[in-house]
């Protein structure tokens, strides 16, 4: 059986991130620690961030979930590391728009993340892809408030 | 009788999903509806719709007759002693919450025990957690055997004289295990406790006899047994229901309303505040007629056969683990599994692309997932409209999923 449509979902780069996740584990010098889960399916992510003077100095994630959720977490940590919080949040907004099939800001270089675009064609899986990003948003927003 | 014709009664099954004929293997979540049930809903709204128990007019009488007629069908379906013991509710969840809030609050004191098991659905866990927290009671879990069954020794060890309520699932929505509720009822009664049975996965698939089981309460949902969503049943022994207070107050459930106090109607109506789910009840009656015509024993036999065939075929896929009792005779038509190295969501997506609907996730049973030491599983559940060809499609789909993921890795 051929699965051309599935190849839109499970792109090579996604499977690469799933198999060899970047930034897996948890930071020791974190100042932001967020745990988030997807109650409908059991996916779980623990995100640790080190944010100093408005810059995401380091990011790591741990958790359990499907290929999409784990690959997305891996890509997210890679993307936000070294960026300022504002840029990280803008990336997150862009990613969210992309998932929802909306027009998105293409002036930002999404790099590997672009590979997740196919997920938008699988409505049941969008939440898998956005979990790590939601965790990051919540983390930095809590930090900004405090 | 179960034959090829059965599928044709279910219009929804006659469609393509993602370019393939639909194979629906998620009946444990909700079953599909036969034309007889869809027609009953339509007929009720087109000809008989009116409010019940109040109108003098003809339609009012007709609606009441149909609604109460459905209650009689339910009474016979589970062999309750009388229709007074049949309370229409929204579903299993509402039934168990009502029992917890009414019977539970009146009978559970500080230090008392409530006993449930590791294989409960969230709807048979959280109402008891809340009750235990509120009353300062102790919630105890019966451990499972390694094969995902419950032993009476473990039940005996958990149930003591301080136990007021034992609540247990009849058929597990994850493991498919059929539990010895009759024997558990006896143990509960010896200790002065009542037994609540979560029958959500049992009522669609096997002949229920509440008097023979001697359970004190029995809860089930219409939508898992070919009926519509939004209708379910709370059965309770009359002597218990008589002493229980309603949890919802308002119209329909009152006898006399004064300025500062009111009295309630007789059973079962005192538990049915507000306009009831009339069309739902009528259509549930039609679902019961449909199931009776085929025969519950026939359905149960068919499901054992489906489980046996599916387990046998699936076991030949290398790296596929099946959870729950190995003996198909000990389980209903539910097969929960994991494919090594492939997350169940990914399995479900690949199957969906082949037109096969299965459930993936924790199946509203997080404590059981913890016991199984997995975060999620995939589940194929069968009903009377499934056949061996559906299993073959599933197995083919699983092989493709395995192949697909071994290719991309």
Coordinates of C-alpha atoms in Angstrom, one line a residue, chain B residues 33-365:
Chain B
X33 CA -26.9 3.5 14.7
X34 CA -29.1 1.3 12.7
X35 CA -31.9 2.7 10.5
X36 CA -34.5 1.4 13.0
X37 CA -33.1 3.8 15.6
X38 CA -32.7 6.8 13.3
X39 CA -36.3 6.2 12.0
X40 CA -37.6 6.1 15.6
X41 CA -36.0 9.5 16.3
X42 CA -37.5 10.9 13.1
X43 CA -40.9 9.4 13.7
X44 CA -41.0 10.7 17.3
X45 CA -40.2 14.3 16.2
X46 CA -42.5 14.1 13.1
X47 CA -45.6 12.6 14.7
X48 CA -45.4 12.3 18.5
X49 CA -43.4 15.1 19.9
X50 CA -44.9 16.7 23.0
X51 CA -43.9 17.0 26.7
X52 CA -44.6 14.1 28.9
X53 CA -46.7 13.6 32.1
X54 CA -48.6 16.8 31.9
X55 CA -50.6 17.3 28.8
X56 CA -54.3 16.5 28.6
X57 CA -54.0 16.5 24.9
X58 CA -53.5 13.5 22.7
X59 CA -49.9 14.2 21.7
X60 CA -49.0 14.6 25.3
X61 CA -50.5 11.2 26.0
X62 CA -48.8 9.6 23.1
X63 CA -45.4 11.0 24.0
X64 CA -45.9 9.8 27.6
X65 CA -46.9 6.3 26.4
X66 CA -43.8 6.1 24.2
X67 CA -41.5 7.4 26.9
X68 CA -42.9 5.0 29.6
X69 CA -43.0 2.2 27.0
X70 CA -39.3 2.7 26.5
X71 CA -38.8 2.3 30.3
X72 CA -40.6 -1.0 30.2
X73 CA -38.3 -2.2 27.4
X74 CA -35.3 -1.2 29.5
X75 CA -36.8 -3.0 32.5
X76 CA -37.1 -6.2 30.6
X77 CA -33.8 -5.8 28.9
X78 CA -31.9 -5.9 32.2
X79 CA -34.5 -8.0 34.0
X80 CA -35.2 -5.4 36.7
X81 CA -38.0 -6.2 39.1
X82 CA -40.1 -3.1 38.2
X83 CA -40.1 0.0 36.0
X84 CA -39.7 2.0 39.2
X85 CA -36.1 0.9 39.3
X86 CA -35.3 2.3 35.9
X87 CA -34.2 6.0 35.9
X88 CA -33.5 7.7 32.7
X89 CA -30.3 9.8 32.8
X90 CA -27.9 11.3 30.4
X91 CA -25.5 8.4 30.4
X92 CA -23.3 6.2 32.6
X93 CA -21.4 9.2 33.9
X94 CA -24.5 10.9 35.2
X95 CA -25.8 7.7 36.7
X96 CA -22.6 7.1 38.7
X97 CA -22.4 10.7 39.8
X98 CA -26.0 10.6 40.9
X99 CA -25.4 7.5 43.0
X100 CA -22.3 9.0 44.5
X101 CA -24.0 12.3 45.3
X102 CA -27.2 10.8 46.6
X103 CA -26.6 7.4 48.1
X104 CA -22.9 8.2 48.7
X105 CA -23.4 11.4 50.7
X106 CA -26.1 9.9 52.8
X107 CA -24.3 6.7 53.6
X108 CA -20.5 7.3 53.6
X109 CA -19.0 8.7 56.8
X110 CA -15.5 9.8 57.8
X111 CA -13.2 6.8 57.8
X112 CA -15.5 4.6 55.7
X113 CA -14.2 2.9 52.6
X114 CA -15.1 3.0 49.0
X115 CA -13.6 0.2 46.9
X116 CA -13.0 0.4 43.2
X117 CA -10.4 -1.3 40.9
X118 CA -7.4 -0.4 38.7
X119 CA -9.4 -1.0 35.6
X120 CA -12.0 1.7 36.0
X121 CA -13.0 4.3 33.5
X122 CA -12.5 7.9 34.8
X123 CA -16.3 8.0 35.2
X124 CA -16.1 5.3 37.8
X125 CA -13.1 6.9 39.6
X126 CA -13.6 10.6 39.9
X127 CA -17.2 10.6 41.4
X128 CA -15.8 8.4 44.2
X129 CA -12.6 10.5 44.6
X130 CA -14.8 13.5 45.1
X131 CA -17.1 11.8 47.5
X132 CA -14.1 10.4 49.5
X133 CA -12.5 13.8 49.7
X134 CA -15.8 15.4 50.8
X135 CA -16.6 12.8 53.5
X136 CA -13.1 12.1 54.7
X137 CA -13.5 8.5 53.4
X138 CA -10.8 6.2 52.1
X139 CA -10.7 5.2 48.4
X140 CA -9.2 1.8 47.9
X141 CA -8.2 0.1 44.7
X142 CA -8.4 -3.6 44.0
X143 CA -5.1 -4.8 42.4
X144 CA -5.3 -6.6 39.1
X145 CA -3.8 -10.0 38.3
X146 CA -1.0 -10.1 35.8
X147 CA -3.3 -11.0 32.9
X148 CA -5.6 -8.1 33.6
X149 CA -8.3 -9.9 35.4
X150 CA -9.6 -9.5 38.9
X151 CA -9.4 -12.2 41.5
X152 CA -12.0 -12.6 44.2
X153 CA -9.2 -13.0 46.8
X154 CA -8.0 -9.5 46.0
X155 CA -11.6 -8.3 46.3
X156 CA -12.0 -10.1 49.6
X157 CA -8.8 -8.5 50.9
X158 CA -9.9 -5.0 49.9
X159 CA -13.5 -5.1 51.1
X160 CA -13.9 -4.8 54.9
X161 CA -16.7 -4.0 57.4
X162 CA -15.8 -0.3 56.9
X163 CA -16.6 -0.6 53.2
X164 CA -19.8 1.2 52.3
X165 CA -19.6 1.1 48.5
X166 CA -17.9 -1.2 46.0
X167 CA -18.0 0.1 42.4
X168 CA -16.7 -2.0 39.6
X169 CA -16.8 -2.2 35.8
X170 CA -18.5 -5.2 34.3
X171 CA -16.5 -5.2 31.1
X172 CA -13.3 -3.2 30.9
X173 CA -13.2 -0.6 28.1
X174 CA -9.4 -1.2 27.7
X175 CA -8.7 -4.8 28.5
X176 CA -12.0 -6.2 27.5
X177 CA -12.0 -8.2 30.7
X178 CA -15.4 -9.5 31.9
X179 CA -15.4 -9.2 35.7
X180 CA -17.1 -11.6 38.2
X181 CA -19.6 -9.0 39.4
X182 CA -22.1 -11.5 40.8
X183 CA -19.5 -12.9 43.1
X184 CA -18.3 -9.4 44.0
X185 CA -21.9 -8.5 44.9
X186 CA -21.9 -11.3 47.4
X187 CA -18.6 -10.2 49.0
X188 CA -19.9 -6.6 49.2
X189 CA -23.2 -7.7 50.8
X190 CA -21.4 -10.0 53.3
X191 CA -19.6 -6.8 54.5
X192 CA -22.7 -4.6 54.5
X193 CA -21.7 -2.7 51.4
X194 CA -23.6 -2.1 48.2
X195 CA -22.3 -2.9 44.7
X196 CA -22.4 -0.4 41.9
X197 CA -21.8 -1.9 38.4
X198 CA -20.5 0.3 35.6
X199 CA -22.2 -1.6 32.7
X200 CA -21.3 0.8 29.9
X201 CA -19.4 -1.8 28.0
X202 CA -21.5 -4.8 29.1
X203 CA -25.1 -3.7 28.2
X204 CA -24.3 -3.5 24.5
X205 CA -22.7 -6.9 24.3
X206 CA -24.2 -9.4 26.8
X207 CA -27.4 -10.4 28.3
X208 CA -27.8 -8.4 31.6
X209 CA -29.9 -9.8 34.5
X210 CA -29.6 -7.4 37.4
X211 CA -31.6 -9.7 39.7
X212 CA -29.3 -12.6 38.9
X213 CA -26.2 -10.5 39.4
X214 CA -27.8 -9.1 42.6
X215 CA -26.0 -5.8 42.1
X216 CA -27.5 -2.8 43.9
X217 CA -27.0 -0.3 41.1
X218 CA -26.3 -0.7 37.4
X219 CA -25.4 2.1 35.0
X220 CA -25.2 2.1 31.3
X221 CA -25.4 4.4 28.2
X222 CA -27.6 4.2 25.2
X223 CA -25.1 5.4 22.6
X224 CA -22.8 2.4 23.0
X225 CA -25.7 0.0 22.3
X226 CA -27.0 1.4 19.0
X227 CA -29.0 4.1 20.7
X228 CA -28.6 7.9 20.5
X229 CA -26.2 9.9 22.6
X230 CA -27.6 11.7 25.6
X231 CA -29.7 8.9 27.1
X232 CA -28.6 6.3 29.7
X233 CA -30.0 4.4 32.6
X234 CA -29.5 4.3 36.3
X235 CA -30.9 1.1 37.7
X236 CA -31.2 0.8 41.5
X237 CA -32.9 -1.6 43.8
X238 CA -36.2 -0.1 44.8
X239 CA -35.6 -0.2 48.5
X240 CA -32.4 1.8 48.0
X241 CA -33.8 4.3 45.5
X242 CA -36.8 4.9 47.8
X243 CA -34.5 6.1 50.6
X244 CA -32.4 8.3 48.3
X245 CA -32.8 12.0 47.8
X246 CA -32.9 13.5 44.3
X247 CA -29.9 15.5 43.2
X248 CA -31.7 17.6 40.7
X249 CA -34.7 19.6 41.7
X250 CA -37.3 21.4 39.6
X251 CA -40.2 20.6 37.3
X252 CA -41.4 17.0 36.6
X253 CA -40.0 15.5 39.8
X254 CA -42.3 17.1 42.4
X255 CA -45.5 16.0 44.0
X256 CA -46.4 19.2 45.9
X257 CA -44.6 22.5 46.0
X258 CA -45.1 24.9 48.9
X259 CA -43.4 28.2 49.5
X260 CA -40.7 26.8 51.7
X261 CA -40.8 23.0 51.2
X262 CA -41.8 20.5 48.6
X263 CA -42.4 16.8 48.3
X264 CA -41.2 14.5 45.5
X265 CA -43.0 12.2 43.0
X266 CA -42.8 8.5 43.3
X267 CA -40.0 6.4 41.8
X268 CA -38.6 6.7 39.3
X269 CA -39.7 10.2 38.4
X270 CA -38.3 11.9 41.5
X271 CA -34.9 11.4 39.9
X272 CA -36.0 12.9 36.6
X273 CA -36.1 16.6 37.2
X274 CA -36.9 18.8 34.1
X275 CA -38.1 17.7 30.7
X276 CA -36.6 14.3 30.2
X277 CA -34.7 13.1 27.2
X278 CA -37.9 11.8 25.6
X279 CA -36.8 11.3 22.0
X280 CA -33.6 9.7 23.3
X281 CA -35.5 7.2 25.5
X282 CA -37.9 6.3 22.7
X283 CA -35.0 5.7 20.3
X284 CA -33.2 3.7 23.0
X285 CA -36.3 1.5 23.1
X286 CA -35.9 1.0 19.4
X287 CA -32.3 0.1 19.9
X288 CA -33.3 -2.5 22.5
X289 CA -35.9 -4.0 20.0
X290 CA -33.2 -4.2 17.4
X291 CA -30.7 -5.9 19.7
X292 CA -33.4 -8.3 21.0
X293 CA -34.3 -9.3 17.5
X294 CA -30.7 -10.3 16.9
X295 CA -30.3 -11.8 20.3
X296 CA -27.8 -10.7 23.0
X297 CA -26.5 -14.2 23.3
X298 CA -25.8 -14.2 19.6
X299 CA -24.1 -10.8 19.9
X300 CA -21.9 -12.0 22.7
X301 CA -20.9 -15.1 20.8
X302 CA -20.1 -13.1 17.7
X303 CA -17.8 -10.8 19.8
X304 CA -15.9 -13.7 21.4
X305 CA -15.4 -15.0 17.9
X306 CA -14.3 -11.6 16.6
X307 CA -11.9 -11.2 19.6
X308 CA -10.5 -14.7 19.1
X309 CA -10.0 -14.1 15.3
X310 CA -8.5 -10.7 15.8
X311 CA -6.1 -11.8 18.5
X312 CA -5.0 -14.7 16.6
X313 CA -4.3 -12.7 13.4
X314 CA -2.7 -9.7 15.3
X315 CA -0.4 -11.9 17.3
X316 CA 1.3 -12.9 14.1
X317 CA 2.5 -9.4 13.6
X318 CA 5.9 -9.2 15.1
X319 CA 6.4 -6.5 17.7
X320 CA 2.7 -6.2 18.4
X321 CA 1.7 -6.5 22.1
X322 CA -1.9 -7.2 23.1
X323 CA -3.0 -6.2 26.6
X324 CA -5.5 -8.0 28.8
X325 CA -6.6 -11.6 29.1
X326 CA -5.0 -14.0 26.6
X327 CA -8.1 -16.2 26.6
X328 CA -10.7 -14.6 24.1
X329 CA -13.4 -16.4 26.1
X330 CA -12.6 -14.1 29.0
X331 CA -13.0 -10.9 27.1
X332 CA -15.5 -8.9 25.1
X333 CA -14.8 -7.7 21.6
X334 CA -12.1 -5.3 22.6
X335 CA -8.5 -5.7 21.6
X336 CA -6.0 -3.1 23.0
X337 CA -2.5 -3.2 21.6
X338 CA 0.7 -1.4 20.9
X339 CA 3.0 -1.7 17.9
X340 CA 6.6 -1.7 19.0
X341 CA 8.5 1.5 18.1
X342 CA 5.4 3.2 16.7
X343 CA 3.3 5.5 18.9
X344 CA -0.4 4.6 19.0
X345 CA -1.3 8.0 17.6
X346 CA 0.9 7.4 14.6
X347 CA -0.7 3.9 14.2
X348 CA -4.2 5.5 14.3
X349 CA -3.3 8.1 11.7
X350 CA -1.9 5.5 9.3
X351 CA -5.0 3.3 9.8
X352 CA -7.2 6.3 9.3
X353 CA -5.5 6.9 6.0
X354 CA -6.6 3.4 5.1
X355 CA -10.2 4.1 6.1
X356 CA -9.9 2.2 9.5
X357 CA -11.2 3.9 12.6
X358 CA -9.5 2.9 15.9
X359 CA -9.0 4.7 19.1
X360 CA -5.6 5.8 20.4
X361 CA -4.8 7.3 23.7
X362 CA -5.4 6.6 27.4
X363 CA -9.1 5.6 26.9
X364 CA -10.2 7.6 29.9
X365 CA -8.4 5.1 32.1

